[in-house]
Coordinates of C-alpha atoms in Angstrom, one line a residue:
M1 CA -304.6 -4.7 28.0
A2 CA -302.4 -7.1 26.0
I3 CA -304.5 -10.1 24.9
V4 CA -301.6 -12.6 24.9
G5 CA -300.5 -11.4 28.3
S6 CA -304.1 -11.8 29.6
I7 CA -304.2 -15.4 28.4
I8 CA -300.9 -16.3 30.0
K9 CA -301.9 -14.7 33.2
G10 CA -305.2 -16.5 33.2
I11 CA -303.5 -19.8 32.7
I12 CA -301.1 -19.1 35.6
D13 CA -304.0 -18.0 37.9
L14 CA -306.0 -21.1 36.9
R15 CA -303.1 -23.5 37.6
D16 CA -302.5 -21.9 41.0
K17 CA -306.1 -22.6 41.9
I18 CA -306.1 -26.2 40.7
V19 CA -302.7 -27.4 42.0
S20 CA -303.0 -28.3 45.7
E21 CA -300.1 -28.2 48.1
P22 CA -298.8 -31.7 49.0
D23 CA -298.3 -32.9 52.6
A24 CA -294.7 -32.2 53.3
E25 CA -293.9 -35.3 55.3
E26 CA -295.6 -37.6 52.8
A27 CA -294.0 -35.8 49.9
Q28 CA -290.5 -36.1 51.3
L29 CA -290.9 -39.8 52.2
E30 CA -292.1 -40.4 48.7
V31 CA -289.1 -38.6 47.2
L32 CA -286.7 -40.6 49.4
M33 CA -288.3 -43.9 48.5
S34 CA -288.2 -42.9 44.8
L35 CA -284.5 -42.0 45.1
L36 CA -283.6 -45.3 46.8
T37 CA -285.7 -47.4 44.5
K38 CA -284.2 -45.9 41.3
A39 CA -280.6 -46.1 42.6
R40 CA -280.7 -49.5 44.4
D41 CA -278.9 -51.3 41.6
T42 CA -276.1 -48.7 41.3
A43 CA -272.7 -49.3 42.9
F44 CA -273.5 -46.9 45.6
G45 CA -277.0 -48.4 46.2
K46 CA -275.6 -51.9 46.6
H47 CA -272.7 -50.8 48.8
Y48 CA -275.1 -49.1 51.3
G49 CA -277.9 -51.6 51.1
F50 CA -280.7 -49.5 49.5
E51 CA -282.8 -52.7 49.2
E52 CA -282.6 -53.3 52.9
I53 CA -283.3 -49.7 53.7
L54 CA -286.5 -49.8 51.6
R55 CA -287.7 -52.9 53.5
S56 CA -287.1 -51.2 56.9
E57 CA -290.0 -50.0 59.1
D58 CA -288.6 -46.5 59.4
I59 CA -286.9 -45.7 56.0
K60 CA -285.8 -42.2 56.9
K61 CA -284.1 -43.3 60.2
T62 CA -282.5 -46.4 58.6
F63 CA -281.2 -44.2 55.6
A64 CA -279.6 -41.8 58.1
E65 CA -278.0 -44.7 60.0
K66 CA -276.6 -46.6 57.1
V67 CA -275.4 -43.8 54.7
P68 CA -272.8 -41.4 56.0
Y69 CA -272.5 -37.7 55.4
F70 CA -270.7 -36.7 52.2
D71 CA -269.2 -33.4 51.1
Y72 CA -268.0 -32.9 47.6
N73 CA -264.4 -34.1 48.2
K74 CA -265.5 -37.3 49.9
L75 CA -268.2 -38.1 47.3
N76 CA -265.8 -37.3 44.4
T77 CA -262.8 -39.2 45.9
E78 CA -264.8 -42.3 46.8
W79 CA -267.4 -42.4 44.0
W80 CA -267.7 -39.8 41.3
Y81 CA -264.1 -40.2 40.0
K82 CA -265.3 -43.5 38.5
L83 CA -267.6 -41.6 36.2
H84 CA -264.6 -39.8 34.7
E85 CA -263.0 -43.2 34.1
G86 CA -265.9 -44.3 32.0
E87 CA -268.0 -46.3 34.6
E88 CA -271.7 -46.0 34.7
N89 CA -274.4 -46.7 37.4
V90 CA -272.1 -45.3 40.0
T91 CA -274.3 -43.2 42.3
W92 CA -277.2 -42.8 39.9
P93 CA -278.4 -45.1 37.0
G94 CA -276.5 -44.6 33.7
K95 CA -274.0 -41.7 33.0
P96 CA -274.8 -38.0 33.4
P97 CA -274.8 -36.0 30.2
Y98 CA -273.6 -32.9 31.9
F99 CA -271.3 -31.9 34.8
A100 CA -271.8 -28.5 36.5
L101 CA -268.6 -26.7 37.1
S102 CA -268.6 -25.0 40.4
S103 CA -265.6 -23.4 42.1
G104 CA -268.0 -22.0 44.7
T105 CA -266.3 -19.5 46.9
T106 CA -263.5 -21.4 48.5
G107 CA -262.3 -24.1 46.2
K108 CA -258.9 -23.9 44.4
S109 CA -260.3 -25.7 41.4
S110 CA -263.7 -26.3 39.9
K111 CA -265.9 -29.0 41.3
R112 CA -267.5 -31.2 38.7
I113 CA -271.0 -32.1 39.9
P114 CA -273.1 -34.6 37.9
V115 CA -276.3 -33.2 36.2
T116 CA -278.6 -36.0 35.1
E117 CA -281.6 -35.9 32.8
D118 CA -283.7 -36.5 35.9
M119 CA -282.2 -33.4 37.5
L120 CA -282.8 -31.2 34.4
D121 CA -286.5 -32.4 34.4
A122 CA -286.7 -31.5 38.1
I123 CA -285.3 -28.1 37.5
R124 CA -287.7 -27.5 34.7
K125 CA -290.7 -28.6 36.8
T126 CA -289.6 -26.3 39.6
G127 CA -289.2 -23.4 37.1
I128 CA -292.8 -23.9 36.1
K129 CA -293.8 -23.9 39.8
Q130 CA -292.0 -20.6 40.2
V131 CA -293.7 -19.1 37.1
G132 CA -297.0 -20.2 38.6
A133 CA -296.2 -18.4 41.8
L134 CA -296.0 -15.1 39.9
S135 CA -299.8 -15.0 40.2
N136 CA -299.3 -14.2 43.9
F137 CA -297.4 -11.0 43.0
D138 CA -300.2 -9.0 41.4
L139 CA -298.4 -8.3 38.2
P140 CA -300.3 -6.7 35.3
S141 CA -301.2 -8.9 32.3
D142 CA -298.8 -7.1 29.9
F143 CA -295.9 -8.2 32.1
Y144 CA -296.3 -11.7 30.7
E145 CA -295.5 -10.4 27.2
K146 CA -292.2 -8.8 28.2
E147 CA -288.7 -10.4 27.7
I148 CA -286.5 -11.8 30.5
M149 CA -282.8 -11.0 30.8
M150 CA -281.1 -14.1 32.2
L151 CA -277.5 -13.2 33.0
G152 CA -275.5 -16.3 33.5
S153 CA -272.4 -18.2 32.3
S154 CA -271.9 -19.2 28.7
T155 CA -274.3 -21.7 27.2
A156 CA -271.4 -22.9 24.9
L157 CA -270.6 -25.9 27.0
Q158 CA -267.3 -27.8 26.8
E159 CA -267.3 -31.3 25.4
E160 CA -265.4 -33.7 27.5
G161 CA -265.6 -37.2 26.2
D162 CA -269.1 -38.5 26.6
H163 CA -270.5 -35.5 28.4
E164 CA -270.5 -31.7 28.4
E165 CA -269.4 -29.3 31.2
G166 CA -270.3 -25.8 32.2
E167 CA -271.8 -23.8 35.0
I168 CA -275.3 -24.7 36.0
S169 CA -276.7 -21.4 34.7
G170 CA -275.3 -22.2 31.3
I171 CA -276.6 -25.8 31.4
S172 CA -280.0 -24.7 32.5
A173 CA -280.3 -21.9 29.9
G174 CA -279.2 -24.3 27.2
N175 CA -282.1 -26.6 28.2
I176 CA -284.9 -24.0 28.5
P177 CA -288.3 -25.1 27.0
F178 CA -289.0 -24.2 23.4
W179 CA -292.0 -22.1 24.3
F180 CA -289.8 -19.9 26.5
R181 CA -287.1 -19.1 24.0
G182 CA -288.9 -16.2 22.4
F183 CA -288.9 -14.4 25.8
Y184 CA -285.3 -15.2 26.6
K185 CA -282.6 -12.6 26.4
P186 CA -279.8 -11.9 25.6
G187 CA -280.5 -14.7 23.2
E188 CA -278.6 -17.7 22.0
E189 CA -275.8 -16.0 20.2
I190 CA -274.7 -13.6 23.0
S191 CA -275.3 -16.2 25.6
K192 CA -272.6 -18.4 24.1
I193 CA -269.9 -15.7 24.5
E194 CA -267.3 -16.9 27.1
E195 CA -265.6 -13.6 27.8
W196 CA -267.6 -11.6 30.4
D197 CA -266.6 -8.1 29.2
E198 CA -267.4 -8.9 25.6
K199 CA -270.8 -10.4 26.6
V200 CA -271.8 -7.4 28.6
Q201 CA -270.6 -5.0 25.8
R202 CA -272.9 -6.9 23.4
I203 CA -275.8 -6.7 25.8
A204 CA -275.3 -2.9 26.2
E205 CA -275.2 -2.5 22.4
N206 CA -278.5 -4.4 21.9
A207 CA -280.3 -3.2 25.1
K208 CA -282.6 -0.8 23.4
N209 CA -283.8 -3.5 21.0
W210 CA -285.4 -5.4 23.9
D211 CA -288.4 -4.8 26.1
I212 CA -287.1 -6.3 29.3
G213 CA -289.7 -7.0 32.0
A214 CA -287.6 -9.2 34.3
L215 CA -284.0 -9.8 35.2
S216 CA -282.5 -13.0 36.6
G217 CA -278.9 -13.5 37.9
I218 CA -276.5 -13.1 40.8
P219 CA -276.7 -9.6 42.2
S220 CA -273.0 -8.5 41.9
W221 CA -272.8 -9.4 38.2
M222 CA -276.3 -8.1 37.4
E223 CA -275.4 -4.8 39.0
L224 CA -272.2 -4.5 36.9
M225 CA -274.2 -5.3 33.7
L226 CA -276.8 -2.7 34.5
K227 CA -274.1 -0.1 35.1
K228 CA -272.6 -0.9 31.8
V229 CA -275.9 -0.5 30.0
I230 CA -276.5 2.8 31.7
E231 CA -273.0 4.1 31.0
Y232 CA -273.1 3.0 27.3
H233 CA -276.4 4.8 26.6
K234 CA -275.5 7.8 28.8
V235 CA -278.7 7.7 30.9
E236 CA -279.4 8.1 34.6
N237 CA -281.0 4.8 35.3
I238 CA -282.0 1.5 33.7
H239 CA -285.7 2.3 33.4
E240 CA -284.8 4.9 30.7
I241 CA -283.7 1.8 28.6
W242 CA -286.2 -0.8 29.9
P243 CA -289.2 1.2 31.2
N244 CA -291.3 -2.0 31.7
L245 CA -288.8 -3.6 34.0
Q246 CA -290.8 -4.8 37.0
V247 CA -289.2 -8.0 38.5
Y248 CA -285.7 -9.1 39.5
T249 CA -285.2 -12.8 40.3
T250 CA -282.1 -13.0 42.4
G251 CA -280.2 -16.0 43.8
G252 CA -276.9 -17.5 44.8
V253 CA -276.2 -15.0 47.5
A254 CA -278.1 -12.8 49.9
F255 CA -279.5 -9.8 48.2
E256 CA -279.5 -7.4 51.2
P257 CA -275.9 -6.3 50.9
Y258 CA -276.6 -5.2 47.3
E259 CA -280.0 -3.7 47.9
K260 CA -279.0 0.0 48.3
S261 CA -276.5 0.0 45.4
F262 CA -278.9 -2.0 43.2
N263 CA -281.8 0.3 43.9
A264 CA -279.7 3.3 43.0
L265 CA -279.7 2.1 39.4
L266 CA -283.5 2.2 39.2
A267 CA -286.1 5.0 38.6
K268 CA -288.8 3.1 40.5
P269 CA -289.1 0.1 42.8
I270 CA -289.3 -3.4 41.3
I271 CA -290.3 -6.7 42.8
V272 CA -287.4 -8.8 44.0
I273 CA -288.0 -12.5 44.1
D274 CA -285.4 -14.8 45.7
T275 CA -284.5 -18.2 44.4
Y276 CA -282.1 -21.0 45.4
L277 CA -280.7 -22.7 42.3
A278 CA -277.4 -24.3 43.0
S279 CA -275.2 -26.6 40.9
E280 CA -276.7 -29.5 42.8
G281 CA -280.4 -28.6 42.1
F282 CA -283.2 -26.1 42.3
L283 CA -283.9 -26.2 46.0
A284 CA -286.3 -23.3 46.8
F285 CA -288.0 -20.2 45.5
Q286 CA -289.9 -17.2 46.9
Q287 CA -293.6 -18.1 46.5
R288 CA -295.4 -15.0 47.9
P289 CA -294.8 -11.2 48.1
D290 CA -295.1 -10.6 51.9
T291 CA -291.9 -12.3 52.8
D292 CA -288.3 -12.5 51.6
A293 CA -288.1 -16.2 52.5
M294 CA -288.1 -19.1 50.0
K295 CA -290.3 -22.2 50.0
L296 CA -288.4 -25.5 49.8
V297 CA -289.3 -27.7 46.8
I298 CA -290.4 -30.8 48.7
D299 CA -291.8 -32.9 45.9
S300 CA -289.3 -32.7 43.0
G301 CA -286.3 -35.0 43.2
I302 CA -284.6 -33.6 46.4
Y303 CA -284.7 -35.1 49.9
F304 CA -283.7 -32.7 52.7
E305 CA -282.1 -33.3 56.0
F306 CA -280.9 -30.7 58.6
V307 CA -278.0 -30.6 61.0
P308 CA -278.1 -28.0 63.9
F309 CA -275.5 -25.3 63.1
K310 CA -273.2 -25.6 66.2
A311 CA -269.5 -25.1 66.5
E312 CA -269.0 -28.6 67.9
Y313 CA -270.4 -30.3 64.8
I314 CA -268.2 -28.4 62.3
N315 CA -264.6 -29.3 61.3
K316 CA -262.0 -26.7 60.4
D317 CA -262.5 -27.3 56.7
G318 CA -266.3 -26.6 56.9
S319 CA -267.3 -30.3 56.8
I320 CA -269.4 -31.8 59.6
N321 CA -268.3 -34.6 61.9
D322 CA -269.9 -38.0 62.3
K323 CA -271.3 -37.0 65.8
A324 CA -273.5 -34.3 64.3
P325 CA -277.2 -35.2 64.7
V326 CA -279.6 -35.0 61.8
I327 CA -283.2 -33.7 61.8
S328 CA -285.8 -34.4 59.2
L329 CA -288.2 -31.7 57.8
D330 CA -291.0 -32.6 60.2
R331 CA -288.9 -31.9 63.3
V332 CA -287.3 -28.5 62.4
R333 CA -287.9 -25.3 64.4
E334 CA -288.2 -21.8 63.4
N335 CA -285.3 -19.3 63.6
E336 CA -282.7 -21.9 64.4
D337 CA -279.7 -22.3 62.0
Y338 CA -279.2 -25.6 60.3
I339 CA -276.6 -27.1 57.9
L340 CA -278.4 -28.3 54.8
L341 CA -278.0 -31.9 53.5
I342 CA -279.5 -33.1 50.3
S343 CA -280.0 -36.4 48.4
T344 CA -281.0 -35.9 44.8
V345 CA -281.8 -37.4 41.4
S346 CA -278.3 -36.5 40.3
G347 CA -276.8 -39.0 42.7
T348 CA -275.8 -36.9 45.6
W349 CA -276.4 -38.6 48.9
R350 CA -276.6 -37.0 52.3
Y351 CA -274.6 -34.3 50.6
L352 CA -273.3 -31.2 52.5
I353 CA -274.1 -28.4 50.0
G354 CA -272.2 -26.0 52.2
D355 CA -275.1 -23.6 53.0
T356 CA -276.7 -22.8 56.3
I357 CA -280.4 -22.0 56.5
K358 CA -283.1 -21.1 59.0
F359 CA -286.8 -21.6 58.8
T360 CA -288.8 -18.5 59.0
D361 CA -292.2 -20.3 58.7
V362 CA -292.2 -24.1 59.5
G363 CA -295.8 -24.5 58.3
R364 CA -295.0 -23.1 54.9
H365 CA -291.5 -24.7 54.8
E366 CA -290.0 -21.3 54.1
I367 CA -286.3 -20.7 54.6
R368 CA -283.6 -18.1 54.3
I369 CA -280.0 -18.8 53.5
T370 CA -278.0 -17.6 56.5
G371 CA -274.4 -18.3 55.4
R372 CA -271.8 -20.9 54.5
T373 CA -270.3 -23.5 56.8
K374 CA -266.8 -22.4 55.5
F375 CA -267.7 -18.8 56.3
F376 CA -268.3 -19.5 59.9
L377 CA -265.6 -17.5 61.7
N378 CA -264.8 -19.1 65.1
V379 CA -261.1 -18.9 65.5
V380 CA -261.3 -17.4 69.0
G381 CA -264.8 -18.4 69.9
S382 CA -266.5 -15.5 68.1
Q383 CA -269.0 -17.8 66.3
L384 CA -269.8 -15.3 63.6
S385 CA -272.0 -16.5 60.8
V386 CA -272.5 -14.6 57.5
N387 CA -276.0 -13.4 58.4
K388 CA -274.6 -11.7 61.6
M389 CA -271.9 -10.1 59.5
N390 CA -274.5 -8.9 56.9
D391 CA -276.8 -7.5 59.7
A392 CA -273.9 -5.5 61.2
L393 CA -273.0 -4.1 57.8
R394 CA -276.6 -3.1 57.2
E395 CA -276.4 -1.1 60.4
L396 CA -273.4 0.7 59.2
E397 CA -275.1 1.5 55.9
N398 CA -278.1 3.0 57.7
K399 CA -276.0 4.9 60.3
Y400 CA -273.6 6.5 57.8
D401 CA -275.9 6.5 54.7
I402 CA -273.4 4.5 52.6
K403 CA -273.5 1.4 50.4
I404 CA -271.4 -1.7 51.3
P405 CA -272.2 -4.3 48.6
E406 CA -269.0 -6.4 49.1
F407 CA -266.8 -7.4 52.0
T408 CA -264.3 -10.1 53.1
L409 CA -262.5 -10.7 56.3
A410 CA -260.1 -13.0 58.1
A411 CA -258.9 -13.6 61.7
V412 CA -255.2 -12.5 61.6
R413 CA -252.5 -12.6 64.3
I414 CA -250.5 -9.4 65.0
N415 CA -247.8 -9.6 67.5
G416 CA -249.3 -12.8 68.9
E417 CA -252.8 -11.3 69.3
F418 CA -255.9 -12.0 67.2
Y419 CA -257.8 -9.3 65.2
H420 CA -260.6 -9.5 62.8
S421 CA -259.4 -7.7 59.6
W422 CA -262.2 -6.5 57.3
Y423 CA -262.1 -5.1 53.8
L424 CA -265.3 -3.2 52.9
G425 CA -266.2 -2.5 49.3
T426 CA -267.6 1.1 49.6
E427 CA -267.2 4.7 48.5
T428 CA -267.2 6.8 51.6
Q429 CA -265.5 9.6 53.4
V430 CA -266.1 8.0 56.8
S431 CA -262.8 7.0 58.3
D432 CA -261.7 3.3 58.6
E433 CA -261.3 3.8 62.4
E434 CA -264.9 5.0 62.8
L435 CA -266.3 2.2 60.6
A436 CA -264.3 -0.4 62.6
K437 CA -265.7 1.0 65.9
G438 CA -269.3 1.0 64.5
L439 CA -268.9 -2.5 63.1
D440 CA -267.4 -3.8 66.4
E441 CA -270.3 -2.4 68.4
A442 CA -272.9 -3.7 66.0
L443 CA -271.5 -7.2 66.3
K444 CA -271.3 -7.1 70.1
E445 CA -275.0 -6.2 70.2
A446 CA -275.9 -9.0 67.7
N447 CA -273.8 -11.9 69.0
K448 CA -273.1 -12.7 72.7
N449 CA -270.3 -15.1 71.7
Y450 CA -268.6 -12.3 69.8
R451 CA -269.0 -10.0 72.8
V452 CA -267.4 -12.6 75.0
A453 CA -264.5 -13.2 72.5
R454 CA -263.9 -9.4 72.4
S455 CA -263.4 -9.3 76.1
K456 CA -260.9 -12.1 76.0
A457 CA -258.9 -13.5 73.0
L458 CA -260.1 -11.2 70.2
K459 CA -258.1 -8.0 70.6
G460 CA -259.9 -5.8 68.1
V461 CA -261.3 -5.0 64.7
K462 CA -259.5 -3.5 61.7
V463 CA -261.2 -2.0 58.7
K464 CA -259.9 -1.0 55.3
T465 CA -262.3 0.5 52.7
I466 CA -261.6 -0.2 49.0
S467 CA -263.5 0.2 45.7
P468 CA -266.2 -2.4 45.3
E469 CA -264.9 -3.1 41.8
L470 CA -261.7 -4.7 43.3
F471 CA -263.8 -7.6 44.5
Q472 CA -265.0 -8.3 40.9
E473 CA -261.4 -8.0 39.7
W474 CA -260.2 -10.5 42.3
S475 CA -262.9 -12.9 41.2
G476 CA -261.9 -12.4 37.6
L477 CA -258.2 -13.1 38.4
N478 CA -258.8 -16.2 40.5
K479 CA -261.8 -17.8 38.6
K480 CA -263.7 -15.9 36.0
K481 CA -266.2 -13.1 35.8
G482 CA -270.0 -13.5 35.7
G483 CA -272.1 -16.7 36.0
Q484 CA -272.2 -18.4 39.4
V485 CA -269.0 -16.9 40.7
K486 CA -269.4 -15.5 44.2
M487 CA -266.9 -13.7 46.5
E488 CA -265.7 -15.5 49.5
K489 CA -266.7 -13.7 52.7
V490 CA -264.3 -15.4 55.1
M491 CA -260.7 -16.3 54.1
N492 CA -258.1 -18.4 55.8
E493 CA -254.7 -16.8 56.5
E494 CA -253.1 -18.2 53.3
K495 CA -255.8 -16.9 51.1
F496 CA -256.0 -13.6 52.9
A497 CA -252.3 -13.0 52.4
K498 CA -252.8 -13.4 48.7
W499 CA -255.8 -11.0 48.8
E500 CA -253.8 -8.4 50.7
A501 CA -251.0 -8.7 48.2
F502 CA -253.5 -8.2 45.3
I503 CA -255.0 -5.1 46.9
Q504 CA -251.5 -3.7 47.5
K505 CA -250.6 -4.2 43.9
Q506 CA -253.8 -2.6 42.7
E507 CA -253.1 0.4 44.9
N508 CA -249.5 0.7 43.7
E509 CA -250.6 0.7 40.1
S510 CA -253.4 3.2 40.5

């Protein structure tokens, strides 16, 4: 048994026994009071009367009454633009040293989200909590001596005046603690490479020099990297290169769509641990093995609020209207979908991050991401969320023994009638017509609103199967490969027309 690994495991086990779980309601109130206190002298804090909110008898209620909802466009247009004009103390004290670039899945251009030193400190603290939670997964001592492959965007950030810009994975990797750097792969030199294909080629060339015990990154890009390493070394699976690989820390998107194709690259099962690290902060991580849900980080710089996920509260652009009610953490219920709002130490306030979640265990404050507000397909009353779409596709995978890691769809009008037009990324001999029928039936079973829509305004379902690689090519064409880039699941008609033209061009050239 490795001595160093035993020492590290012992420290983690001891820390897990010593650190007690805070009371959630008290912890969240303390976070909110800390946020308001620190930002009360900012332009935002003065405008919305943070001093007055802090003196109120019910701080959470008064905060919700006085400060409106913000999505990125509103917060940037009204406040954050001032940071780029040289102002300081705008929504948080001082000026942020970094901006996280996030085009997300629907934006035409990159969002620029402030990342303060306070946020970097909060991310580091949550990272330590996550490492501490590894003691719950019964990993052998020698695991703690292995290296970790963190596949993200370039750590070579762009200097823009008085700050630097890059994706949050690159910013975070560039600020990892000194004691962790010896475990971190692909290392500083390769991590700075901007070009995705070049970076993955260098990883493949060096793969045999590393003893990787854990992987971390978005599933779609991690899968492509593993395939490249396997292909380069002419082996059957990744365990022939990294025999001690035992853990994959995923995040950014649901892992279930990628599970079958990802597992096909392995020789033996590995532990999959989900995380919720967004450009706006490190929100949650999976704390224990007997669940696939993640525990909200309730005591580290993020105050959470929840809006019931109902069609009447959502505008066409995915934002929420002013009539939408808000619920605090102590009033949420299990298995109900909520739109997530956060206020953070980076100066986001009642901020619509764009994700929908549900609580699987209220007592443990464990959640699952169920979709995106902009991916809520409700053109003709079908009220389809991404989790319902994913569930239906998992049924197709099981029924036909196929893998469908990627998909996108839109509501289209043909001869005046609405159809849901799906593109499935899969290699299969099953006909598009049969898959369309199976998908339609699965959705009818899972969603009563969809079933009603299919009997009225929604005429039918169309499916076209394409190579999964085309989804990555599309992402590379419109944004860039790797990092935090995620494929949009639901497109509007304008975007879908461009997507179909892209697919047609690829088919004509092949």
